[in-house]
Short mmCIF file of C-alpha atoms in Angstrom, two decimals:
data_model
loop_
_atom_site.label_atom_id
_atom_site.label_comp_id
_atom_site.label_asym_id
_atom_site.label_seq_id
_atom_site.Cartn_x
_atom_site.Cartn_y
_atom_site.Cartn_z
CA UNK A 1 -45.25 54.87 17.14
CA UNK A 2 -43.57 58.50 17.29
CA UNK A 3 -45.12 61.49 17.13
CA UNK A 4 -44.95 62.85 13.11
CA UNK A 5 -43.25 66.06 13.31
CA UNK A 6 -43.81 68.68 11.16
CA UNK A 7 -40.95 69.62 8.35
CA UNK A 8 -42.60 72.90 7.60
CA UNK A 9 -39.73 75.12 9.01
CA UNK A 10 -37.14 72.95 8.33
CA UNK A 11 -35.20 74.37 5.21
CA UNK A 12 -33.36 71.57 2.51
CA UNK A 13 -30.08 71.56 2.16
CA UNK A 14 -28.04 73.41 -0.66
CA UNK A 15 -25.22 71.64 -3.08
CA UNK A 16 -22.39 74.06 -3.55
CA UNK A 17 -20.41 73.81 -6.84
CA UNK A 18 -18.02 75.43 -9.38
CA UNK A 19 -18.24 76.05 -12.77
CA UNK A 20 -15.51 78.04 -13.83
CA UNK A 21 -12.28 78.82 -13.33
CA UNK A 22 -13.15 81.68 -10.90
CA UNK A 23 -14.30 79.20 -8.53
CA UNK A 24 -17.84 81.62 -8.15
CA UNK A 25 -19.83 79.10 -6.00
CA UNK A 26 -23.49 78.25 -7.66
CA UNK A 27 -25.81 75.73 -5.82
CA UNK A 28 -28.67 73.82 -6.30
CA UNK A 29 -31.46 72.60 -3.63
CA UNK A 30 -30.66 68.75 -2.33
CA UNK A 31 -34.00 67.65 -2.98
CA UNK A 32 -34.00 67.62 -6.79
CA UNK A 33 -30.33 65.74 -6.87
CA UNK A 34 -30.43 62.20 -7.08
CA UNK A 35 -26.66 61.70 -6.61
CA UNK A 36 -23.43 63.00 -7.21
CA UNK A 37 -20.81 60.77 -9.48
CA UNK A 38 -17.28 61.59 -10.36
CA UNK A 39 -16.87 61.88 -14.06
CA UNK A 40 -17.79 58.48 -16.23
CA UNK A 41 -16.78 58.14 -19.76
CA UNK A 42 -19.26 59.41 -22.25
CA UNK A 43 -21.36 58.03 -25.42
CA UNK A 44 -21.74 60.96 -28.22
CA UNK A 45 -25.44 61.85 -29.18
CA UNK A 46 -25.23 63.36 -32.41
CA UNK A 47 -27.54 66.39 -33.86
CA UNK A 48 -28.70 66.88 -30.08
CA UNK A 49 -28.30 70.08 -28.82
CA UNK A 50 -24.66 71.81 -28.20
CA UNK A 51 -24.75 71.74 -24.83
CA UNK A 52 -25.76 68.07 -24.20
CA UNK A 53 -22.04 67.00 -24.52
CA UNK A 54 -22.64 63.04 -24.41
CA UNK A 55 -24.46 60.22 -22.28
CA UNK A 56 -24.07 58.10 -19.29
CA UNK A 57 -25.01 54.85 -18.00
CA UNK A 58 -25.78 54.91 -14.20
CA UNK A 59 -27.96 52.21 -12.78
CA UNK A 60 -28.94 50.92 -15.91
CA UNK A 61 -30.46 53.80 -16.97
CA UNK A 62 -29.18 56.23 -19.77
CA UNK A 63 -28.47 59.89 -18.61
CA UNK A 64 -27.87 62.92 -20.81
CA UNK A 65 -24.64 64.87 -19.78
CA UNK A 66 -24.98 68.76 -20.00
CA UNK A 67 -22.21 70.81 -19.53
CA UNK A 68 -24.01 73.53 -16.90
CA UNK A 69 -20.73 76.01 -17.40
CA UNK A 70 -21.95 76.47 -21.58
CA UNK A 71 -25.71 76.41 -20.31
CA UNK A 72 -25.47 79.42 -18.54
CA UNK A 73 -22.95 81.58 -20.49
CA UNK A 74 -19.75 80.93 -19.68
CA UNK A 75 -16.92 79.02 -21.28
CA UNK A 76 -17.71 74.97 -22.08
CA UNK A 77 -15.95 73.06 -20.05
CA UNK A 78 -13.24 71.34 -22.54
CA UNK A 79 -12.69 67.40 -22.56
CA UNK A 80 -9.43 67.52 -21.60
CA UNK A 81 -10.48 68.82 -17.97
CA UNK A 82 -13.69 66.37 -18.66
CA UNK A 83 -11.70 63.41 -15.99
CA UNK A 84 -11.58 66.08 -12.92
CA UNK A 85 -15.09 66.85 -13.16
CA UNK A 86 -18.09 65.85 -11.36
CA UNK A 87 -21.95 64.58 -12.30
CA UNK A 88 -24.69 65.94 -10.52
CA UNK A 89 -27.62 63.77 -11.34
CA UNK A 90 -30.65 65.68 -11.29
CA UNK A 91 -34.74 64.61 -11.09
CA UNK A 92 -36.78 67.60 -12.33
CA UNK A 93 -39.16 67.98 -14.01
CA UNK A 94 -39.88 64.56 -14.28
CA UNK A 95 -36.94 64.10 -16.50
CA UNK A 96 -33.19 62.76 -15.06
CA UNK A 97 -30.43 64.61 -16.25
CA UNK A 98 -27.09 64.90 -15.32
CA UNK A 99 -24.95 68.33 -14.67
CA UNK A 100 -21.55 68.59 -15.30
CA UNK A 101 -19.24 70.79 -13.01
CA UNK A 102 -16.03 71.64 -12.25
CA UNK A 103 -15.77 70.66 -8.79
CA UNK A 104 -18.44 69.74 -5.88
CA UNK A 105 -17.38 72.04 -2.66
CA UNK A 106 -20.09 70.58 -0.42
CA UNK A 107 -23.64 70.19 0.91
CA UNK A 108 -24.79 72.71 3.98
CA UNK A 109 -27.90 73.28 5.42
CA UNK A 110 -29.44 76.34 4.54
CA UNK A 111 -32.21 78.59 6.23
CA UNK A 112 -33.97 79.48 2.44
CA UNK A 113 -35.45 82.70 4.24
CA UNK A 114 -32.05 84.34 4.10
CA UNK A 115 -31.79 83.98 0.15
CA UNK A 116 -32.06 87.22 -1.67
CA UNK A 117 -34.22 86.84 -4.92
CA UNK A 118 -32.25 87.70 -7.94
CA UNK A 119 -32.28 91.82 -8.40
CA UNK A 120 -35.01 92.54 -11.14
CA UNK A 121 -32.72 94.86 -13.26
CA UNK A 122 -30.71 91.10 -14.18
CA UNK A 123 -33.17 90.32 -16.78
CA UNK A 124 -36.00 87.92 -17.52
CA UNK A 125 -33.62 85.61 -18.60
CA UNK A 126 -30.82 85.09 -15.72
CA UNK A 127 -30.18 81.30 -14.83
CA UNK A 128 -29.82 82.65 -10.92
CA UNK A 129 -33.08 82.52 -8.91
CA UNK A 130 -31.35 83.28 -5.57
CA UNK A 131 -28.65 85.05 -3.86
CA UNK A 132 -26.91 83.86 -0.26
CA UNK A 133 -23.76 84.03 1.23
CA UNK A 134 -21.35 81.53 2.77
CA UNK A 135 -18.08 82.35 4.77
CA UNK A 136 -18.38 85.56 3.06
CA UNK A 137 -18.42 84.36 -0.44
CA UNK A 138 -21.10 84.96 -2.99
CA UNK A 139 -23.41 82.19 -3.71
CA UNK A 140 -26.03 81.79 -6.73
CA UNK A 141 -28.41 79.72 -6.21
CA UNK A 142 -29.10 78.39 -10.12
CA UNK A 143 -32.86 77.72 -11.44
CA UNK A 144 -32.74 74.10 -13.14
CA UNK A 145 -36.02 74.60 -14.76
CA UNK A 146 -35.45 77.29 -16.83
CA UNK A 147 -31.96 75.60 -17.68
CA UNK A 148 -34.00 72.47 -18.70
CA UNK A 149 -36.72 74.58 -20.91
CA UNK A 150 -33.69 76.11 -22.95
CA UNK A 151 -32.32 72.66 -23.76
CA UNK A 152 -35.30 70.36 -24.16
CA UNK A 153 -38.13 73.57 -25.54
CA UNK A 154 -41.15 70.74 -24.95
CA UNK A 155 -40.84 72.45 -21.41
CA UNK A 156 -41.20 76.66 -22.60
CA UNK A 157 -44.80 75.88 -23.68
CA UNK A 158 -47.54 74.38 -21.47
CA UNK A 159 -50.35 72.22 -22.63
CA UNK A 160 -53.63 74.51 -22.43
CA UNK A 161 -56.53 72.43 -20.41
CA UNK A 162 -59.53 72.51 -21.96
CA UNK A 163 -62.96 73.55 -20.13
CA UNK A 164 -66.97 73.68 -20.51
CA UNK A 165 -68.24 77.21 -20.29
CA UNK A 166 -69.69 76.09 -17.10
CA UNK A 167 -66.09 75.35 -15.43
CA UNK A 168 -64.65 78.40 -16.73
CA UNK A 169 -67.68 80.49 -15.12
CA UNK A 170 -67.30 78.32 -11.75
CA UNK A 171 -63.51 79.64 -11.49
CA UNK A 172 -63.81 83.18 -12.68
CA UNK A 173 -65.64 83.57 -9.69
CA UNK A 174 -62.67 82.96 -7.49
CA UNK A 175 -59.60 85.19 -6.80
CA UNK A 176 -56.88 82.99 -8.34
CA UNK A 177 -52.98 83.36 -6.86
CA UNK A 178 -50.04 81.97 -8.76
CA UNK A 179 -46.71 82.16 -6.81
CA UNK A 180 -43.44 80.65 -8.27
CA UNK A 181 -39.97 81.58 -8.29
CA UNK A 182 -39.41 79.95 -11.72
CA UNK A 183 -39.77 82.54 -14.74
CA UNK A 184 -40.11 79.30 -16.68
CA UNK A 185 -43.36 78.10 -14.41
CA UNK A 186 -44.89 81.32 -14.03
CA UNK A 187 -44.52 81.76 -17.85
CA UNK A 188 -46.74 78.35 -17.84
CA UNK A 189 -49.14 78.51 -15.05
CA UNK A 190 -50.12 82.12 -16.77
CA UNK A 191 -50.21 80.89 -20.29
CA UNK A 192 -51.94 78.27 -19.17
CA UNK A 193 -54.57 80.66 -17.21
CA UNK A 194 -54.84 83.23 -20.07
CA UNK A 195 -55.47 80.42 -22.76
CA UNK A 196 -58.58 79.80 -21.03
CA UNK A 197 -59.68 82.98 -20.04
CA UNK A 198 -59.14 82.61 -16.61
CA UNK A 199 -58.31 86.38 -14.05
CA UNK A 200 -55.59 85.85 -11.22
CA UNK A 201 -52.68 87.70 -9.46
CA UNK A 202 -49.32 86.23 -9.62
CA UNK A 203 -45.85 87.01 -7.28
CA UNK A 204 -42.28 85.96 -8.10
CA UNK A 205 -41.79 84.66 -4.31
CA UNK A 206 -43.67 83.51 -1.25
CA UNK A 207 -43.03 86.71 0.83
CA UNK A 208 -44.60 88.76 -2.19
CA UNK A 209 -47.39 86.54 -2.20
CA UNK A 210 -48.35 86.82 1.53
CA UNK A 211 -48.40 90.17 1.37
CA UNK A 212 -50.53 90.36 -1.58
CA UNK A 213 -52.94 88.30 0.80
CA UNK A 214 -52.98 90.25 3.53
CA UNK A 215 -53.66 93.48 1.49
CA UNK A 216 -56.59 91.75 -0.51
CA UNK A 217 -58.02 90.23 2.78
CA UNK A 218 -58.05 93.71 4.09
CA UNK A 219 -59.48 95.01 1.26
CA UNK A 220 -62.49 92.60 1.63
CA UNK A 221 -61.20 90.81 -1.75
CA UNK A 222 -59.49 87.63 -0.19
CA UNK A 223 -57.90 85.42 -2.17
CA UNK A 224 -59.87 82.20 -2.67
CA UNK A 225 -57.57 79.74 -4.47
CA UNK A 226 -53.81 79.98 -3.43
CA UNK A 227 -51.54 77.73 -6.25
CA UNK A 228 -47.63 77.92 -5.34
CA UNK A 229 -44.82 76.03 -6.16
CA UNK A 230 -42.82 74.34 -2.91
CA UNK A 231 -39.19 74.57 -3.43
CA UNK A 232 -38.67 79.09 -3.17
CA UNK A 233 -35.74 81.15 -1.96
CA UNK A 234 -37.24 83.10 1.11
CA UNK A 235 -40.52 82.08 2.50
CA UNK A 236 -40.95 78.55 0.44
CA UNK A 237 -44.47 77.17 -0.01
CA UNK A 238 -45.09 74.71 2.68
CA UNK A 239 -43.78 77.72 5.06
CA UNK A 240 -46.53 80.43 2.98
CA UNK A 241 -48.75 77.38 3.66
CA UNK A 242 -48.35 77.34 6.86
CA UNK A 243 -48.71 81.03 6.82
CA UNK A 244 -51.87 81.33 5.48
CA UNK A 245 -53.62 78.49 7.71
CA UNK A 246 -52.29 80.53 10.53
CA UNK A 247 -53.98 84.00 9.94
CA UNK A 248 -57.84 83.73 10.31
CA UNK A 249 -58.14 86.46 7.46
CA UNK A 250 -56.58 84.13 5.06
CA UNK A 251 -56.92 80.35 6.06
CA UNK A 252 -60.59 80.03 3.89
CA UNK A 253 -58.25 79.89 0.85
CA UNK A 254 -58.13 76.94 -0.72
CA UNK A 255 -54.48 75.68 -1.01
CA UNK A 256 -52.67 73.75 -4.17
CA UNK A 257 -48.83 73.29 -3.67
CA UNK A 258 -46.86 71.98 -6.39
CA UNK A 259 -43.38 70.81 -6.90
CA UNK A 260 -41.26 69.66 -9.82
CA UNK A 261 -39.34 67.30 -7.91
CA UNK A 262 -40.50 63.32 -7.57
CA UNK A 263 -41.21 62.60 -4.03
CA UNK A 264 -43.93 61.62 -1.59
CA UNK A 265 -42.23 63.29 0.99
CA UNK A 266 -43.02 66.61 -0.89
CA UNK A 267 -46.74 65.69 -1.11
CA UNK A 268 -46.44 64.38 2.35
CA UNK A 269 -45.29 67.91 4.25
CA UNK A 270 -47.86 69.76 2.39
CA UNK A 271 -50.44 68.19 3.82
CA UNK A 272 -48.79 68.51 7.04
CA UNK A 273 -48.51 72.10 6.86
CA UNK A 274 -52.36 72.40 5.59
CA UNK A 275 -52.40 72.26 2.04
CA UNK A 276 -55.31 70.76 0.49
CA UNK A 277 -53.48 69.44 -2.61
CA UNK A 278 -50.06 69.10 -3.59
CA UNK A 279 -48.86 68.56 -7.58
CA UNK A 280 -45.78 67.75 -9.73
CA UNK A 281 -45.14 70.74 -11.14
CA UNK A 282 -46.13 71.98 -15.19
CA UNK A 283 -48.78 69.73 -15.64
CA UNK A 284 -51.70 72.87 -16.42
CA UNK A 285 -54.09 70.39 -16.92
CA UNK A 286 -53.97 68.61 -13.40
CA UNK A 287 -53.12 72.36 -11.77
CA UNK A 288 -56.53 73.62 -13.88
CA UNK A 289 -58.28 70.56 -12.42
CA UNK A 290 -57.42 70.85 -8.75
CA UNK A 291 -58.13 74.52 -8.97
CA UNK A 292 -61.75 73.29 -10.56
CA UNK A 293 -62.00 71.17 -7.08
CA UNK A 294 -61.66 74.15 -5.07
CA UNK A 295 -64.19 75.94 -6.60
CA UNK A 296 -66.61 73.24 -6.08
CA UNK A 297 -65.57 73.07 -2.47
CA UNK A 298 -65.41 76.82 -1.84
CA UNK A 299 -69.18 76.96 -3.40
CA UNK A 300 -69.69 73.96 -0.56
CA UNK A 301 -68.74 75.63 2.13
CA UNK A 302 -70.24 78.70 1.04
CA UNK A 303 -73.89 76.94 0.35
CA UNK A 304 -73.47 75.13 3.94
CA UNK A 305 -72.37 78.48 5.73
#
């Protein structure tokens, strides 16, 4: 049997689309797509929202259609263009949806530490989490979770775990990170944190996050608990993983990755790269509860040391 190699450096690919008539190129990460179909006649859905424009049968399984040109500002896409368009199917958040766009340029690999988080001064609201270039054009790299929490609102409010006073004591006690890329996540994971009382730090990317290590371990405050999501422009979570394992001041934390896509291969490379858990993503509960096992194996170690 060969040798299992590592995927921690290796970057997933990026789908390159258009959605308007500008031809702007907007991409997603390959990961969460499930596959791409040319445009399929459409079954109406009515009272659902205005920018679910119908639904498709693919496999035998019934997939809602959004229009992804309307969903993030610009002009709907009208039916009569409808038969040149494409379907991106989509798994995230464990929901399957499928994207309508104007055309589907193609799939490259991308190295995610040369995407540019999107400027601050856009808002807390922008639909791009990323910025890269490709043959010296402009491209966006489009956050499908907050899309998703605008259309179906289930997502913009997590479920707050509940926990004895003796839980809640055991993980004050730790310094908590959150790191996520997703305004909609780290919305959630704090929510979910400040519902039950609970202190930690929390970075919009994985280079912000390693540095906020490194200053804390120097400090003599390290953190104890590191939760961050997998799939970030820049340094992405199974590379901060491997980070962290890698620098002696750092590697005690205890590490919980957590993605919103579907796949054991996620679960599989963070282990590879030294996680010691690794979640679907905007479940607080199961996030609170692995958090709750690193406490009790931080206090472990600590007791044994």
């Amino acid at each position: 049997m060969g040798k299992t190699v590592s995927k921690a450096n290796q970057s997933q690919g990026m789908l390159m689309f258009t959605l308007n008539r500008q031809s702007q190129l907007f991409a997603i990460g390959t990961l969460k797509i499930r596959e791409i179909v040319s445009y399929q006649p459409m079954t109406q859905i009515p009272y659902s929202h205005h920018n679910v424009i119908g639904t498709v049968t693919i496999r035998n399984l019934t997939i809602p259609v959004i229009d992804m040109a309307a969903a993030i500002g610009f002009y709907p896409i009208s039916p009569e263009e409808y038969k040149d368009c494409y379907l991106i199917v989509t798994d995230c958040l464990r929901t399957v949806v499928a994207f309508m766009v104007r055309s589907i340029e193609k799939i490259i690999e991308c190295n995610w530490r040369t995407i540019e988080p999107a400027p601050s001064t856009a808002g807390h609201h922008v639909f791009v989490t990323g910025i890269t270039r490709f043959e010296d054009q402009i491209v966006q790299m489009l956050d499908v979770e907050l899309l998703l929490s605008k259309i179906y609102p289930q997502y913009e409010s997590a479920r707050i775990p509940i926990l004895t006073d003796i839980e809640r004591e055991k993980l004050k006690a730790f310094n908590i990170l959150l790191v996520d890329d997703s305004t909609v996540a780290r919305k959630q994971l704090s929510d979910a944190l400040d519902g039950i009382n609970i202190p930690y730090d929390i970075c919009k990317n994985g280079a912000e996050g390693l540095q906020l290590m490194r200053d804390r371990a120097e400090r003599g405050s390290p953190v104890d608990i590191l939760v961050s999501d997998i799939e970030m422009p820049g340094l992405d979570g199974y590379e901060l993983s491997f980070e962290v394992q890698n620098d002696p001041s750092l590697s005690n934390a205890y590490i919980i990755l957590h993605t919103s896509l579907s796949s054991e291969i996620c679960i599989e490379q963070a282990h590879q790269v030294g996680a010691h858990e690794a979640l679907e993503k905007f479940n607080s509960t199961e996030l609170v509860e692995a958090m709750l096992r690193g406490a009790t194996k931080l206090q472990e170690q600590a007791v044994s040391s």
